[in-house]
Amino acid sequence: MNVKISQMTVYPVAGRDSMLLNLSGAHGPFFTRNIVLLTTNTDQVGVGEVPGGTAITEILNQSKDLVVGSTLGEYKQVLQKMKRQFGYLDAGGRGQQTFDQRTTIHAITGVETAFLDLIGQYFHVPVAQLLGDGQQRESVGVLGYLFYIGDSQKTDLPYLTDDDQSDDWGKLRRQPATTAEDIVKLAQAAYNRYGFKTFKLKGGVFDGETEVQTMKALHQAFPKAKLDLDPNGGWSLKDALHYADELKDVLHYIENPCGAEDGFSGREILSEFQQRTHMPTATNMVDTDWRQMAHALELHAVSIPLADPHFWTMAGSVRVAQLCDAFGLNWGIHSNNHFDISLAMAVNAAAAAPGKIFDIDTHWIWQDGQYLTKNPYEIHDGAVAVPKTNEGLGIEVNLNAIKEANRLYVENQLGARDDAATMQYLIPGWQFDPKRPAMVRK
Ligand code: GKR
Ligand code: MG
């Protein structure tokens, strides 16, 4: 029987978040995603998750005619058609904030993933075996992604405060954390629950020197852990060189320490930074498509490309991994707030990435407990297992949970992320400035 897509359903959904601080401001009480469900004429269901926002929802809805009626084997042709029809929407590139998105590439990833999930189920293999040269590992290292946290009591927004009292992590993740001591406590609580071997701190919040001291405190508390600090390009090159010197015995790698300035592109500035410091440098900001990647490689601007499947596609993300393996670079994955479907996507991409990869980013620890599937992947000892016995993504969607998350989205009239609006509760009139940490305002 020729297996065909008989139905495509798109659910814009929302989940709950903490008041996480970053260069763009503060996370609101909700984060949003788009969920794609493909159902076949044999009643199999494939699923994909991509960032939220109506622009992506609309492209997905407008793609239904291209998807429904196609066979599983035709999925690459379907993705090509989506690119041909909607690709022009991505022509302007992306803005300065990390969550400024292209749109079509995300919609394509949502459909691609749901197809891969179905094809994996059909052939009884995990998605990782369908990507690149096939599955390379059964366990993927993930990092503990730490954030400073704002005081949500200073807002009238519906942040959760006591959704998980089961351990210190569950409690602390909803409370303010603004000092080095608070961050070390968060790290300890996350370590106790998840066993991380790598920690990343989202910087670009306080002045660089304060964040340097936080990293030193983390290093003292976890001398064996690999550490990364990511101010999202918020420092000048001059400051970045100074902080890198202070952190040379503390960091395993650094992420977007600086970005475009004085008429030079972010890739040029990162290249100067790497040449002068020899510090391994990751980025999710200046090599986000092949054209940028070509320039980044030519300039030696990056040593750890963070190839998030959500904006590279699943196949594209693994293609970047193959390139990294061949060129002697280290590969990793960038993340944003996400549900358990995206966790499965990232882990399958990483399981197919050849060579020595870095522990991948995931925001999952901030969302753990909010499941859209009946059998979410789990983090143990700083890693997630992707058994070779998995079929497709190896997760079963919970349609009731998806509909509930859709209700949350609709009732709260949500759309794309806006961290500036939330930040204005902490600093009235606050505006985004790509060169100034969020809490540093006159
Ligand atoms: O969740 O606030 C956040 C992060 O800052 C996110 O938006 C970034 O895209 O995690 C990301 C990063 O590594 O830059
Ligand atoms: Mg980053």
PDB file of C-alpha atoms in Angstrom, residues 52 85 89-90 92 99 154 202 234 270 301 304 315 384 386:
ATOM      1  CA  GLY A  52       6.116  30.041  17.722  1.00  0.00           C
ATOM      2  CA  GLN A  85       6.677  28.903  -2.844  1.00  0.00           C
ATOM      3  CA  LEU A  89       9.971  35.351   2.831  1.00  0.00           C
ATOM      4  CA  ASP A  90      13.402  34.498   4.281  1.00  0.00           C
ATOM      5  CA  GLY A  92      15.814  39.550   4.263  1.00  0.00           C
ATOM      6  CA  PHE A  99      14.869  35.135  18.460  1.00  0.00           C
ATOM      7  CA  LYS A 154       7.590  42.782  40.435  1.00  0.00           C
ATOM      8  CA  LYS A 202      23.317  33.078  29.512  1.00  0.00           C
ATOM      9  CA  GLY A 234      26.781  42.169  23.793  1.00  0.00           C
ATOM     10  CA  LEU A 270      34.722  36.984  16.070  1.00  0.00           C
ATOM     11  CA  ALA A 301      35.346  33.130  12.844  1.00  0.00           C
ATOM     12  CA  ILE A 304      31.864  25.465  17.337  1.00  0.00           C
ATOM     13  CA  ALA A 315      19.069  17.238   7.419  1.00  0.00           C
ATOM     14  CA  VAL A 384      19.813  11.638  26.752  1.00  0.00           C
ATOM     15  CA  VAL A 386      18.243   7.520  21.852  1.00  0.00           C
TER      16      VAL A 386
END
